[in-house]
Tab-separated table of C-alpha atoms in Angstrom:
chain	number	residue	atom	x	y	z
A	1165	MET	CA	6.438	-1.365	39.980
A	1166	VAL	CA	5.754	-1.489	35.560
A	1167	THR	CA	3.008	-4.367	35.314
A	1168	THR	CA	1.513	-4.299	31.520
A	1169	ARG	CA	-1.924	-5.416	30.090
A	1170	ARG	CA	-3.005	-6.507	26.771
A	1171	GLY	CA	-4.989	-3.597	24.510
A	1172	GLY	CA	-6.599	-0.980	26.768
A	1173	GLY	CA	-8.335	-4.869	27.986
A	1174	ASN	CA	-10.958	-5.223	25.250
A	1175	GLY	CA	-9.802	-7.935	23.187
A	1176	MET	CA	-8.584	-7.593	19.841
A	1177	PHE	CA	-6.122	-5.507	18.297
A	1178	HIS	CA	-8.493	-2.678	16.947
A	1179	GLY	CA	-6.097	-2.103	14.105
A	1180	TRP	CA	-6.517	-5.216	12.754
A	1181	ARG	CA	-10.490	-3.913	11.942
A	1182	ILE	CA	-8.643	-0.475	10.725
A	1183	LEU	CA	-6.460	-2.553	8.035
A	1184	GLY	CA	-9.867	-4.705	7.069
A	1185	VAL	CA	-11.316	-1.057	6.848
A	1186	THR	CA	-8.301	0.288	4.214
A	1187	LEU	CA	-8.494	-3.277	2.616
A	1188	ALA	CA	-11.791	-2.663	1.195
A	1189	SER	CA	-12.003	0.761	0.552
A	1190	GLN	CA	-8.362	0.188	-1.616
A	1191	ALA	CA	-10.453	-2.286	-3.008
A	1192	VAL	CA	-13.361	-0.323	-4.029
A	1193	GLN	CA	-10.979	2.630	-5.244
A	1194	ALA	CA	-8.556	1.230	-7.070
A	1195	GLY	CA	-11.483	-1.482	-8.755
A	1196	LEU	CA	-13.812	1.318	-10.007
A	1197	LEU	CA	-11.168	4.039	-10.876
A	1198	ILE	CA	-7.799	2.878	-11.727
A	1199	TYR	CA	-8.245	-1.023	-13.038
A	1200	GLY	CA	-12.061	-0.710	-13.665
A	1201	PHE	CA	-11.204	2.334	-14.946
A	1202	GLY	CA	-11.773	1.207	-18.780
A	1203	VAL	CA	-14.939	-0.571	-17.859
A	1204	VAL	CA	-16.660	2.589	-15.952
A	1205	ILE	CA	-15.826	4.921	-19.485
A	1206	LEU	CA	-16.667	2.668	-22.651
A	1207	PRO	CA	-19.981	3.020	-22.363
A	1208	PHE	CA	-20.338	6.596	-23.067
A	1209	ALA	CA	-18.061	5.926	-26.434
A	1210	ALA	CA	-21.138	4.119	-27.624
A	1211	GLU	CA	-23.693	6.664	-26.150
A	1212	PHE	CA	-21.928	10.436	-26.901
A	1213	GLY	CA	-20.123	9.203	-29.819
A	1214	VAL	CA	-17.445	10.594	-28.821
A	1215	PRO	CA	-13.254	9.192	-30.138
A	1216	ARG	CA	-11.261	6.820	-27.684
A	1217	GLN	CA	-8.857	9.759	-27.324
A	1218	THR	CA	-11.238	12.042	-25.046
A	1219	LEU	CA	-12.394	8.839	-23.767
A	1220	MET	CA	-8.684	8.901	-21.509
A	1221	LEU	CA	-9.251	12.831	-20.980
A	1222	GLY	CA	-10.797	11.315	-18.193
A	1223	SER	CA	-8.368	9.326	-16.390
A	1224	THR	CA	-5.730	12.255	-17.393
A	1225	LEU	CA	-8.293	14.764	-15.506
A	1226	LEU	CA	-8.795	12.283	-12.405
A	1227	SER	CA	-5.613	12.238	-11.940
A	1228	LEU	CA	-4.685	15.840	-12.134
A	1229	THR	CA	-7.254	16.703	-9.629
A	1230	THR	CA	-6.100	14.507	-7.047
A	1231	ASN	CA	-2.445	15.665	-7.596
A	1232	ILE	CA	-3.726	18.890	-6.393
A	1233	ILE	CA	-5.585	18.390	-4.081
A	1234	SER	CA	-3.160	15.874	-1.973
A	1235	PRO	CA	-1.048	18.317	-0.380
A	1236	LEU	CA	-4.550	19.481	1.482
A	1237	GLY	CA	-5.859	15.739	1.834
A	1238	GLY	CA	-2.346	14.733	3.484
A	1239	ALA	CA	-2.131	17.985	6.053
A	1240	ALA	CA	-5.973	17.249	7.048
A	1241	ILE	CA	-4.704	13.310	7.417
A	1242	ASP	CA	-2.408	14.244	10.095
A	1243	ARG	CA	-5.217	16.573	12.152
A	1244	GLY	CA	-6.293	13.443	13.257
A	1245	TRP	CA	-9.887	14.078	10.769
A	1246	THR	CA	-9.021	10.403	8.864
A	1247	ARG	CA	-12.645	9.180	9.715
A	1248	ASN	CA	-14.158	12.399	8.414
A	1249	LEU	CA	-12.397	12.291	5.170
A	1250	MET	CA	-13.103	8.475	4.247
A	1251	THR	CA	-16.162	9.820	4.800
A	1252	PHE	CA	-16.076	12.535	2.963
A	1253	GLY	CA	-14.645	9.809	-0.046
A	1254	ALA	CA	-17.217	7.772	0.045
A	1255	VAL	CA	-20.044	9.729	-0.305
A	1256	MET	CA	-18.855	11.780	-3.196
A	1257	LEU	CA	-17.809	9.075	-4.200
A	1258	ALA	CA	-21.710	7.667	-4.391
A	1259	LEU	CA	-22.775	11.311	-5.957
A	1260	ALA	CA	-20.623	10.616	-8.820
A	1261	PHE	CA	-21.554	7.250	-9.572
A	1262	LEU	CA	-24.862	8.667	-9.233
A	1263	ALA	CA	-24.313	11.360	-11.312
A	1264	LEU	CA	-22.220	9.289	-14.047
A	1265	SER	CA	-25.968	7.300	-14.556
A	1266	ARG	CA	-27.609	10.544	-15.552
A	1267	VAL	CA	-25.035	12.188	-17.790
A	1268	ASN	CA	-26.339	13.440	-21.323
A	1269	ALA	CA	-23.193	14.669	-22.815
A	1270	MET	CA	-19.963	14.200	-22.558
A	1271	TRP	CA	-18.873	16.816	-20.738
A	1272	GLN	CA	-20.478	16.234	-17.274
A	1273	VAL	CA	-18.725	12.558	-17.831
A	1274	LEU	CA	-15.432	15.004	-17.778
A	1275	ALA	CA	-16.840	16.987	-15.214
A	1276	VAL	CA	-17.699	14.092	-12.576
A	1277	PHE	CA	-13.982	13.402	-13.149
A	1278	ALA	CA	-12.329	16.004	-12.598
A	1279	LEU	CA	-14.178	17.734	-9.811
A	1280	LEU	CA	-16.269	14.777	-7.865
A	1281	LEU	CA	-14.179	11.673	-8.349
A	1282	PRO	CA	-10.800	12.516	-7.635
A	1283	PHE	CA	-12.086	13.430	-3.121
A	1284	SER	CA	-12.925	9.250	-3.291
A	1285	ASN	CA	-9.860	8.812	-5.559
A	1286	LEU	CA	-7.684	10.359	-2.779
A	1287	LEU	CA	-9.510	9.478	0.388
A	1288	LEU	CA	-10.200	6.105	-0.173
A	1289	GLY	CA	-6.581	4.936	-1.012
A	1290	GLN	CA	-2.649	4.876	-0.580
A	1291	LEU	CA	-3.047	8.072	1.050
A	1292	THR	CA	-5.175	7.558	4.332
A	1293	SER	CA	-4.734	3.961	4.634
A	1294	SER	CA	-1.262	4.104	4.316
A	1295	ALA	CA	-1.231	6.975	7.292
A	1296	LEU	CA	-3.449	4.815	9.268
A	1297	MET	CA	-1.750	1.285	9.455
A	1298	THR	CA	2.041	3.642	10.376
A	1299	ARG	CA	0.049	4.799	13.101
A	1300	TRP	CA	-1.029	2.023	13.965
A	1301	PHE	CA	1.758	-0.418	13.928
A	1302	THR	CA	5.449	-0.160	14.281
A	1303	ARG	CA	6.918	-3.117	14.198
A	1304	LEU	CA	4.745	-4.845	11.370
A	1305	ARG	CA	4.802	-1.977	9.597
A	1306	GLY	CA	5.819	-3.253	6.593
A	1307	ARG	CA	3.705	-6.151	6.929
A	1308	ALA	CA	0.573	-4.265	7.665
A	1309	LEU	CA	1.030	-1.206	4.659
A	1310	GLY	CA	0.985	-4.486	2.361
A	1311	LEU	CA	-1.727	-6.365	3.768
A	1312	SER	CA	-3.567	-3.080	3.382
A	1313	ALA	CA	-2.507	-2.845	-0.278
A	1314	VAL	CA	-3.612	-6.348	-1.185
A	1315	GLY	CA	-6.817	-4.958	-1.257
A	1316	THR	CA	-5.986	-2.922	-4.725
A	1317	SER	CA	-5.111	-6.087	-6.128
A	1318	ILE	CA	-8.760	-8.115	-4.924
A	1319	GLY	CA	-10.399	-4.545	-6.510
A	1320	GLY	CA	-8.409	-4.753	-9.275
A	1321	LEU	CA	-9.654	-8.992	-9.893
A	1322	LEU	CA	-12.779	-8.576	-8.371
A	1323	VAL	CA	-14.625	-5.063	-9.199
A	1324	PRO	CA	-14.160	-4.696	-13.278
A	1325	PRO	CA	-16.364	-8.009	-14.740
A	1326	ILE	CA	-19.052	-7.146	-12.208
A	1327	VAL	CA	-19.324	-3.581	-13.107
A	1328	ALA	CA	-19.586	-5.095	-16.827
A	1329	GLN	CA	-21.642	-7.779	-15.912
A	1330	LEU	CA	-23.914	-5.157	-14.669
A	1331	SER	CA	-24.393	-3.595	-17.212
A	1332	VAL	CA	-25.026	-5.807	-19.704
A	1333	THR	CA	-27.403	-7.338	-17.560
A	1334	LEU	CA	-29.844	-4.064	-16.022
A	1335	GLY	CA	-27.853	-1.184	-18.562
A	1336	TRP	CA	-25.230	0.963	-17.630
A	1337	ARG	CA	-26.634	3.642	-15.648
A	1338	ASN	CA	-28.848	1.113	-13.456
A	1339	ALA	CA	-25.393	-0.055	-12.974
A	1340	TYR	CA	-23.580	2.728	-12.277
A	1341	ALA	CA	-26.278	3.879	-9.703
A	1342	ILE	CA	-26.525	0.478	-7.770
A	1343	VAL	CA	-22.460	0.747	-8.055
A	1344	GLY	CA	-22.588	4.277	-6.279
A	1345	LEU	CA	-25.057	2.776	-3.484
A	1346	GLY	CA	-23.963	-0.337	-3.169
A	1347	ALA	CA	-20.577	1.267	-2.648
A	1348	LEU	CA	-21.687	3.794	-0.012
A	1349	ALA	CA	-22.777	0.875	2.054
A	1350	LEU	CA	-20.264	-1.149	2.094
A	1351	LEU	CA	-17.982	1.235	3.161
A	1352	ILE	CA	-19.803	3.628	5.476
A	1353	ILE	CA	-20.636	1.610	8.673
A	1354	PRO	CA	-17.063	0.356	8.589
A	1355	ILE	CA	-15.706	3.894	8.629
A	1356	ARG	CA	-17.670	4.851	11.365
A	1357	ALA	CA	-17.775	2.129	13.442
A	1358	TRP	CA	-13.898	1.669	13.382
A	1359	ILE	CA	-11.435	3.840	11.706
A	1360	VAL	CA	-9.361	5.624	14.900
A	1361	ASP	CA	-6.819	8.077	13.735
A	1362	ARG	CA	-4.559	6.992	16.747
A	1363	PRO	CA	-4.460	4.126	19.393
A	1364	GLN	CA	-3.962	6.099	22.072
A	1365	THR	CA	-6.973	7.632	21.780
A	1366	ILE	CA	-8.799	4.073	23.021
A	1367	GLY	CA	-6.574	3.370	25.102
A	1368	GLN	CA	-3.739	1.100	22.793
A	1369	LEU	CA	-0.701	0.734	21.171
A	1370	PRO	CA	1.176	0.183	17.484
A	1371	ASP	CA	1.270	-3.335	16.619
A	1372	GLY	CA	-0.786	-4.085	19.736
A	1373	ASP	CA	1.746	-3.932	22.894
A	1374	PRO	CA	1.022	-4.199	26.318
A	1375	VAL	CA	-0.493	-1.007	28.081
A	1376	VAL	CA	2.059	0.038	30.622
A	1377	THR	CA	1.259	1.054	33.675
A	1378	ILE	CA	3.489	2.842	35.984
A	1379	VAL	CA	3.534	3.375	39.096
A	1380	PRO	CA	5.109	6.524	40.593
A	1381	GLY	CA	8.604	6.929	40.699
A	1382	THR	CA	9.301	4.619	37.805
A	1383	ILE	CA	11.504	6.387	35.428
A	1384	VAL	CA	10.558	4.590	31.903
A	1385	THR	CA	12.175	5.630	28.295
A	1386	THR	CA	10.210	6.285	24.975
A	1387	PRO	CA	11.230	6.649	21.606
A	1388	ALA	CA	11.068	10.542	20.736
A	1389	SER	CA	8.255	11.312	18.672
A	1390	ALA	CA	9.272	13.305	15.208
A	1391	ALA	CA	9.302	16.831	15.428
A	1392	LYS	CA	6.193	18.393	13.358
A	1393	LEU	CA	7.490	19.524	10.367
A	1394	THR	CA	5.830	22.895	8.020
A	1395	THR	CA	5.703	22.126	4.614
A	1396	ARG	CA	8.422	24.776	4.362
A	1397	ASP	CA	10.329	22.085	5.865
A	1398	LEU	CA	9.645	19.542	3.438
A	1399	LEU	CA	10.243	21.125	0.881
A	1400	VAL	CA	13.797	22.412	0.939
A	1401	SER	CA	15.198	18.924	3.126
A	1402	LEU	CA	17.329	16.924	0.537
A	1403	ARG	CA	15.579	13.596	1.773
A	1404	PHE	CA	12.439	14.411	0.947
A	1405	TRP	CA	13.427	14.863	-2.624
A	1406	GLN	CA	15.755	12.027	-3.131
A	1407	VAL	CA	12.705	9.758	-1.760
A	1408	THR	CA	10.488	11.986	-4.237
A	1409	LEU	CA	12.683	11.050	-6.835
A	1410	ILE	CA	13.258	7.904	-5.885
A	1411	ILE	CA	9.534	6.005	-5.890
A	1412	ALA	CA	8.928	8.699	-9.022
A	1413	LEU	CA	11.347	7.172	-11.080
A	1414	VAL	CA	10.474	3.540	-9.613
A	1415	ALA	CA	6.679	3.794	-9.933
A	1416	GLY	CA	6.931	6.463	-13.593
A	1417	SER	CA	8.877	3.522	-14.845
A	1418	TYR	CA	5.875	0.758	-13.610
A	1419	LEU	CA	3.260	2.370	-14.944
A	1420	ALA	CA	4.562	3.255	-18.100
A	1421	LEU	CA	5.607	-0.563	-19.099
A	1422	ILE	CA	2.365	-1.558	-17.996
A	1423	ALA	CA	0.384	0.498	-19.955
A	1424	ASN	CA	2.601	-0.491	-22.665
A	1425	LEU	CA	2.841	-3.926	-21.987
A	1426	VAL	CA	-0.232	-5.372	-24.076
A	1427	PRO	CA	0.544	-3.642	-27.525
A	1428	HIS	CA	3.964	-5.064	-27.197
A	1429	ALA	CA	3.523	-8.644	-26.444
A	1430	THR	CA	0.867	-8.069	-29.817
A	1431	ASP	CA	3.792	-6.432	-31.899
A	1432	VAL	CA	6.247	-9.191	-31.148
A	1433	GLY	CA	3.505	-11.535	-32.447
A	1434	VAL	CA	1.660	-12.744	-28.940
A	1435	PRO	CA	-2.374	-13.154	-29.892
A	1436	ALA	CA	-4.339	-10.390	-28.206
A	1437	PRO	CA	-6.328	-12.827	-25.783
A	1438	GLN	CA	-2.923	-13.919	-25.059
A	1439	ALA	CA	-1.266	-10.983	-24.432
A	1440	ALA	CA	-4.062	-9.965	-22.169
A	1441	LEU	CA	-3.257	-12.556	-19.943
A	1442	LEU	CA	-0.144	-10.670	-18.778
A	1443	MET	CA	-1.878	-7.634	-16.957
A	1444	SER	CA	-4.186	-10.680	-14.987
A	1445	VAL	CA	-0.865	-12.411	-14.262
A	1446	MET	CA	1.209	-9.081	-13.034
A	1447	ALA	CA	-1.958	-8.491	-10.941
A	1448	LEU	CA	-1.920	-11.633	-8.961
A	1449	CYS	CA	1.925	-11.501	-8.693
A	1450	ALA	CA	1.487	-8.202	-6.837
A	1451	ILE	CA	-0.434	-9.712	-3.861
A	1452	PRO	CA	2.484	-11.808	-2.529
A	1453	GLY	CA	4.997	-9.041	-3.717
A	1454	LYS	CA	2.958	-6.963	-1.374
A	1455	ILE	CA	3.078	-9.022	1.601
A	1456	ALA	CA	6.847	-10.560	1.024
A	1457	PHE	CA	7.929	-6.835	0.623
A	1458	GLY	CA	6.150	-5.474	3.443
A	1459	MET	CA	7.372	-8.889	5.363
A	1460	LEU	CA	11.280	-8.318	4.163
A	1461	ALA	CA	10.897	-4.772	4.508
A	1462	ASP	CA	9.951	-5.208	8.396
A	1463	ARG	CA	13.314	-7.174	8.532
A	1464	ILE	CA	16.297	-6.152	7.378
A	1465	ASP	CA	17.551	-2.267	5.430
A	1466	LEU	CA	14.927	-0.569	4.033
A	1467	LYS	CA	17.146	0.808	1.095
A	1468	TYR	CA	18.162	-3.418	0.655
A	1469	ALA	CA	14.476	-3.679	-0.069
A	1470	MET	CA	14.235	-0.754	-2.392
A	1471	TRP	CA	17.185	-1.894	-4.431
A	1472	THR	CA	15.457	-5.938	-4.890
A	1473	VAL	CA	12.087	-3.955	-6.447
A	1474	ILE	CA	14.008	-2.083	-8.217
A	1475	GLY	CA	16.476	-5.380	-9.530
A	1476	CYS	CA	13.384	-7.253	-10.374
A	1477	ILE	CA	11.696	-4.553	-12.609
A	1478	MET	CA	15.418	-4.074	-14.541
A	1479	LEU	CA	15.206	-7.364	-14.945
A	1480	ALA	CA	12.111	-7.665	-16.656
A	1481	LEU	CA	12.500	-4.745	-19.181
A	1482	CYS	CA	15.586	-6.749	-19.768
A	1483	ALA	CA	13.206	-9.381	-20.814
A	1484	LEU	CA	10.652	-7.353	-22.147
A	1485	ILE	CA	13.509	-6.647	-24.791
A	1486	VAL	CA	15.269	-9.549	-25.518
A	1487	ALA	CA	11.584	-12.305	-25.246
A	1488	THR	CA	9.986	-13.081	-28.442
A	1489	ASP	CA	7.223	-15.491	-27.349
A	1490	PHE	CA	4.362	-15.631	-24.776
A	1491	ILE	CA	6.562	-17.432	-21.775
A	1492	GLY	CA	9.259	-15.037	-22.249
A	1493	LEU	CA	6.797	-11.850	-21.740
A	1494	VAL	CA	4.862	-14.057	-18.228
A	1495	GLY	CA	8.169	-14.064	-16.600
A	1496	ALA	CA	8.660	-10.434	-17.306
A	1497	SER	CA	4.741	-10.309	-16.857
A	1498	VAL	CA	5.756	-12.164	-12.796
A	1499	LEU	CA	8.786	-9.607	-12.146
A	1500	LEU	CA	6.708	-7.107	-12.541
A	1501	GLY	CA	3.594	-8.112	-10.386
A	1502	LEU	CA	6.078	-9.028	-7.759
A	1503	ALA	CA	7.901	-5.309	-7.949
A	1504	GLY	CA	5.087	-3.347	-8.256
A	1505	GLY	CA	2.998	-5.389	-5.460
A	1506	GLY	CA	5.781	-4.817	-3.139
A	1507	LEU	CA	6.266	-0.901	-4.393
A	1508	LEU	CA	3.398	0.396	-2.418
A	1509	PRO	CA	4.427	-0.790	1.234
A	1510	LEU	CA	7.803	-0.016	1.125
A	1511	TRP	CA	6.542	3.685	-0.737
A	1512	GLY	CA	4.893	4.008	2.463
A	1513	MET	CA	7.521	2.698	4.931
A	1514	TYR	CA	10.083	5.103	2.615
A	1515	VAL	CA	7.624	8.203	4.088
A	1516	ALA	CA	7.482	6.605	7.840
A	1517	GLN	CA	10.816	6.490	8.245
A	1518	GLY	CA	12.026	9.722	6.725
A	1519	PHE	CA	9.525	11.992	7.757
A	1520	GLY	CA	7.820	10.153	11.308
A	1521	GLN	CA	4.349	9.130	11.116
A	1522	ALA	CA	3.084	12.153	12.835
A	1523	ASN	CA	4.055	14.141	8.991
A	1524	TYR	CA	2.941	11.089	7.057
A	1525	GLY	CA	0.118	13.162	5.761
A	1526	LYS	CA	1.669	16.205	5.075
A	1527	ALA	CA	4.762	14.217	3.679
A	1528	ALA	CA	3.117	11.752	1.361
A	1529	GLY	CA	0.217	14.560	0.103
A	1530	LEU	CA	3.285	16.771	-1.512
A	1531	MET	CA	5.333	14.067	-2.697
A	1532	ASN	CA	2.348	13.298	-4.984
A	1533	PRO	CA	2.139	16.810	-7.311
A	1534	ALA	CA	6.049	16.359	-7.385
A	1535	MET	CA	5.971	13.174	-8.642
A	1536	MET	CA	3.220	14.138	-11.723
A	1537	PRO	CA	5.739	14.829	-13.918
A	1538	LEU	CA	6.973	11.090	-13.980
A	1539	THR	CA	4.443	9.638	-13.240
A	1540	LEU	CA	1.691	10.977	-15.414
A	1541	PHE	CA	4.220	11.224	-18.746
A	1542	ALA	CA	6.134	7.952	-18.891
A	1543	ALA	CA	3.473	6.436	-20.388
A	1544	PRO	CA	2.730	9.123	-22.806
A	1545	LEU	CA	6.454	8.828	-24.011
A	1546	ALA	CA	6.804	5.542	-24.578
A	1547	GLY	CA	4.057	5.411	-26.802
A	1548	ARG	CA	5.763	8.431	-28.800
A	1549	VAL	CA	8.925	6.242	-28.152
A	1550	PHE	CA	7.191	3.586	-30.134
A	1551	ASP	CA	5.451	6.028	-32.974
A	1552	GLN	CA	9.033	7.587	-34.023
A	1553	THR	CA	11.084	3.881	-34.086
A	1554	GLY	CA	8.142	1.380	-34.840
A	1555	HIS	CA	9.202	-0.705	-31.508
A	1556	TYR	CA	9.848	-0.205	-27.903
A	1557	THR	CA	13.684	-0.882	-26.898
A	1558	GLN	CA	14.245	2.828	-26.858
A	1559	ALA	CA	12.546	3.242	-24.249
A	1560	PHE	CA	13.038	0.268	-22.779
A	1561	VAL	CA	16.682	1.388	-22.249
A	1562	ALA	CA	15.428	4.466	-21.040
A	1563	PHE	CA	13.544	2.747	-18.363
A	1564	LEU	CA	16.602	1.083	-17.162
A	1565	ILE	CA	18.557	4.013	-16.872
A	1566	ALA	CA	15.798	5.492	-15.049
A	1567	LEU	CA	15.484	2.978	-12.435
A	1568	ALA	CA	19.272	3.257	-12.659
A	1569	VAL	CA	19.616	7.001	-11.674
A	1570	ALA	CA	17.271	5.851	-8.662
A	1571	ALA	CA	19.561	2.768	-7.212
A	1572	VAL	CA	21.919	5.679	-6.886
A	1573	ILE	CA	19.681	8.315	-4.927
A	1574	ASN	CA	18.845	5.773	-2.605
A	1575	LEU	CA	22.701	4.592	-2.269
A	1576	PHE	CA	23.249	8.579	-1.399
A	1577	LEU	CA	19.662	8.499	1.099
A	1578	ARG	CA	19.770	9.177	4.895
A	1579	LEU	CA	17.204	7.818	6.794
A	1580	PRO	CA	16.914	7.558	10.431
A	1581	PRO	CA	18.066	4.784	12.335
A	1582	ARG	CA	14.351	2.761	12.673
A	1583	GLY	CA	11.355	3.560	15.400
A	1584	SER	CA	13.537	7.046	16.312
A	1585	ALA	CA	10.712	8.544	14.988
A	1586	ALA	CA	7.683	6.268	14.321
């Protein structure tokens, strides 16, 4: 005889609480370190009289160190240390902003971005959040990944103006101290109280499915778990490099377009204030993109969902090539926002289905440095094309080719059946 009971008998499915924590952590991480980077770094130009190129070095150092430590962080996540890792990330964020509030030379600022903030960037961001979502959700995995990733958009919309206003009102040094301590206060209690690595730890099952009580003598079959993979197993796997190239080509093209969209808009005659609005359009459209593509990925083959994302970005590129007015650029921005939002949950689902949630941290952690040449240098290369030709057309064509290559690799990718290594 087999009987069932809900979620360990303790009410609400705990996975939704964890989703809320990951949404908040990604809002803080993306709001301060990605969307808010320009706001955070700008006061140092006036304080220390450094050129813009030196300021941008902070972003490069942050990304470089984050990618270097990513494999170690991913392996630690697979060991079940997620709550302590996120706690460490929140503490490091507070220490980093307290340090920024007391710096007296630009090299100290760069040291904070290179040595302290990468831990927060990695451990409060997509890697830990997606790993948790893949463990706590199976049938609803795409929806959960999409909803969790909405935090990055919320952070991008809310955090930069808050930091800017605090800096004007209180002075940037006081503002950064408050930001660091405020972020710690916001995150530390829910992380310590609610983050649990796996549902089985507290007597629940993924998606809040009923817990099965088995009477002796009853035979119940369960899906096979994915075998544990070593780093060497992943690095010699054709599937690992196929997934890495697909994500790198799509993400690299998308990030390069984000970096060069506003300059391109001003080049075709759009006034600067209107050009800046295009970024807001993208950020807003990313929210429904994350939710819609996450839900879509739960219902159709992942490869079709990825082709849809690739197609949206290719259509946006075509619009950017031919558009000469603000309305045309808005259309391209809508497509880019939807596709960029959809890429985040699809990325998580590709890794989870391709390698199993038991290997999620290690696989995703290894992918980050492997993708670095494309994700870091696509935007500067587009800028170089503009410097040499006076326009972005050749760069946009190159991105179209890169996306076509990603679509072809996606055609030959073989993923395990859904649920076979959940």
